C-alpha cells in the first residue's frame, strides 16, 4: 500500500528513491528538529529569506519522516532531495513551514 499524506494532520509527501515518504510534523518531530537546528521561527525566517541550507532542509524532513522504511538513511534522504531538485522538495517544505507557524 502506498503511503498517503493526510493534510488534516499537516502531513506532506516526498518521493525518495521511487517511494513516497510521508512527513508528519508532530510535536516530538519538531522538538527534535529544533534541538538540532535551533529556533524553528529562525528556520522559517531563513526559508522565507532564501537562506535555508540544504542540510537544514534535510534535517527537518528527517525528523518529520513517518513510517519510513528502516533501510532509509539520512544520507539517502539527502541524496534523493538533491537528485529530485529543490523544486520538488519545495511543496513539502511549504506544508511543514505552514504547520510550524499555524499549527493544526
mmCIF file of C-alpha atoms in Angstrom:
data_model
loop_
_atom_site.group_PDB
_atom_site.id
_atom_site.type_symbol
_atom_site.label_atom_id
_atom_site.label_comp_id
_atom_site.label_asym_id
_atom_site.label_seq_id
_atom_site.Cartn_x
_atom_site.Cartn_y
_atom_site.Cartn_z
ATOM 1 C CA UNK A 1 0.000 0.000 0.000
ATOM 2 C CA UNK A 2 1.346 3.438 -0.962
ATOM 3 C CA UNK A 3 1.514 5.837 1.997
ATOM 4 C CA UNK A 4 -0.652 8.919 1.586
ATOM 5 C CA UNK A 5 -0.100 12.232 3.359
ATOM 6 C CA UNK A 6 -3.068 13.399 5.417
ATOM 7 C CA UNK A 7 -3.445 17.182 5.044
ATOM 8 C CA UNK A 8 -5.680 17.298 8.137
ATOM 9 C CA UNK A 9 -2.637 16.231 10.176
ATOM 10 C CA UNK A 10 -0.449 18.735 8.363
ATOM 11 C CA UNK A 11 1.382 15.968 6.567
ATOM 12 C CA UNK A 12 3.289 16.323 3.328
ATOM 13 C CA UNK A 13 4.714 13.737 0.958
ATOM 14 C CA UNK A 14 8.019 13.485 -0.823
ATOM 15 C CA UNK A 15 9.342 10.943 -3.324
ATOM 16 C CA UNK A 16 12.516 9.269 -2.111
ATOM 17 C CA UNK A 17 14.182 6.618 -4.243
ATOM 18 C CA UNK A 18 10.910 5.872 -6.017
ATOM 19 C CA UNK A 19 8.966 5.556 -2.753
ATOM 20 C CA UNK A 20 6.572 8.019 -1.161
ATOM 21 C CA UNK A 21 7.793 9.345 2.172
ATOM 22 C CA UNK A 22 5.192 10.882 4.468
ATOM 23 C CA UNK A 23 6.382 13.852 6.516
ATOM 24 C CA UNK A 24 4.394 14.412 9.721
ATOM 25 C CA UNK A 25 5.304 17.465 11.828
ATOM 26 C CA UNK A 26 4.422 16.061 15.255
ATOM 27 C CA UNK A 27 5.399 17.829 18.457
ATOM 28 C CA UNK A 28 8.161 15.281 19.049
ATOM 29 C CA UNK A 29 9.464 15.644 15.484
ATOM 30 C CA UNK A 30 9.555 19.429 15.680
ATOM 31 C CA UNK A 31 11.230 19.378 19.106
ATOM 32 C CA UNK A 32 13.915 17.053 17.719
ATOM 33 C CA UNK A 33 14.391 19.328 14.705
ATOM 34 C CA UNK A 34 14.604 22.385 16.942
ATOM 35 C CA UNK A 35 17.182 20.713 19.184
ATOM 36 C CA UNK A 36 19.368 20.122 16.145
ATOM 37 C CA UNK A 37 18.670 23.267 14.119
ATOM 38 C CA UNK A 38 17.844 25.915 16.701
ATOM 39 C CA UNK A 39 14.706 28.024 16.791
ATOM 40 C CA UNK A 40 12.035 26.925 14.335
ATOM 41 C CA UNK A 41 10.971 30.552 13.933
ATOM 42 C CA UNK A 42 14.520 31.401 12.832
ATOM 43 C CA UNK A 43 14.382 28.408 10.470
ATOM 44 C CA UNK A 44 11.184 29.794 8.929
ATOM 45 C CA UNK A 45 12.783 33.230 8.592
ATOM 46 C CA UNK A 46 15.800 31.725 6.820
ATOM 47 C CA UNK A 47 13.494 29.794 4.488
ATOM 48 C CA UNK A 48 11.443 32.892 3.659
ATOM 49 C CA UNK A 49 14.642 34.844 3.047
ATOM 50 C CA UNK A 50 16.055 32.165 0.750
ATOM 51 C CA UNK A 51 18.822 31.316 3.219
ATOM 52 C CA UNK A 52 17.716 27.835 4.265
ATOM 53 C CA UNK A 53 20.672 25.480 3.909
ATOM 54 C CA UNK A 54 20.241 22.118 2.210
ATOM 55 C CA UNK A 55 21.405 20.386 5.403
ATOM 56 C CA UNK A 56 18.644 22.188 7.354
ATOM 57 C CA UNK A 57 16.001 21.155 4.837
ATOM 58 C CA UNK A 58 17.083 17.527 5.001
ATOM 59 C CA UNK A 59 17.269 17.634 8.814
ATOM 60 C CA UNK A 60 13.697 18.942 9.041
ATOM 61 C CA UNK A 61 12.480 16.258 6.641
ATOM 62 C CA UNK A 62 14.453 13.604 8.536
ATOM 63 C CA UNK A 63 12.895 14.460 11.879
ATOM 64 C CA UNK A 64 9.390 14.624 10.362
ATOM 65 C CA UNK A 65 9.586 11.326 8.459
ATOM 66 C CA UNK A 66 6.752 8.991 9.393
ATOM 67 C CA UNK A 67 6.542 5.298 8.670
ATOM 68 C CA UNK A 68 9.743 5.327 6.646
ATOM 69 C CA UNK A 69 11.458 2.074 5.807
ATOM 70 C CA UNK A 70 14.150 1.095 8.297
ATOM 71 C CA UNK A 71 16.644 0.977 5.435
ATOM 72 C CA UNK A 72 16.235 4.714 4.743
ATOM 73 C CA UNK A 73 19.230 6.683 5.971
ATOM 74 C CA UNK A 74 19.579 10.410 6.323
ATOM 75 C CA UNK A 75 22.225 10.369 3.615
ATOM 76 C CA UNK A 76 19.813 8.572 1.258
ATOM 77 C CA UNK A 77 17.175 11.197 2.005
ATOM 78 C CA UNK A 78 19.651 13.987 1.267
ATOM 79 C CA UNK A 79 20.743 12.362 -1.978
ATOM 80 C CA UNK A 80 17.108 11.938 -3.035
ATOM 81 C CA UNK A 81 16.406 15.624 -2.376
ATOM 82 C CA UNK A 82 19.439 16.643 -4.436
ATOM 83 C CA UNK A 83 18.571 14.209 -7.229
ATOM 84 C CA UNK A 84 14.973 15.426 -7.476
ATOM 85 C CA UNK A 85 15.971 19.069 -7.116
ATOM 86 C CA UNK A 86 14.913 21.693 -4.629
ATOM 87 C CA UNK A 87 11.834 22.479 -6.702
ATOM 88 C CA UNK A 88 10.479 19.012 -5.974
ATOM 89 C CA UNK A 89 11.107 19.439 -2.232
ATOM 90 C CA UNK A 90 9.564 22.913 -2.013
ATOM 91 C CA UNK A 91 5.878 21.863 -1.794
ATOM 92 C CA UNK A 92 6.621 19.572 1.167
ATOM 93 C CA UNK A 93 8.731 22.274 2.805
ATOM 94 C CA UNK A 94 5.893 24.793 2.446
ATOM 95 C CA UNK A 95 3.470 22.431 4.177
ATOM 96 C CA UNK A 96 5.857 21.866 7.082
ATOM 97 C CA UNK A 97 6.659 25.565 7.465
ATOM 98 C CA UNK A 98 2.946 26.395 7.424
ATOM 99 C CA UNK A 99 2.389 23.861 10.212
ATOM 100 C CA UNK A 100 5.252 25.310 12.252
ATOM 101 C CA UNK A 101 3.657 28.758 12.062
ATOM 102 C CA UNK A 102 -0.037 27.927 12.219
ATOM 103 C CA UNK A 103 -0.380 24.564 13.919
ATOM 104 C CA UNK A 104 -3.355 22.342 13.322
#
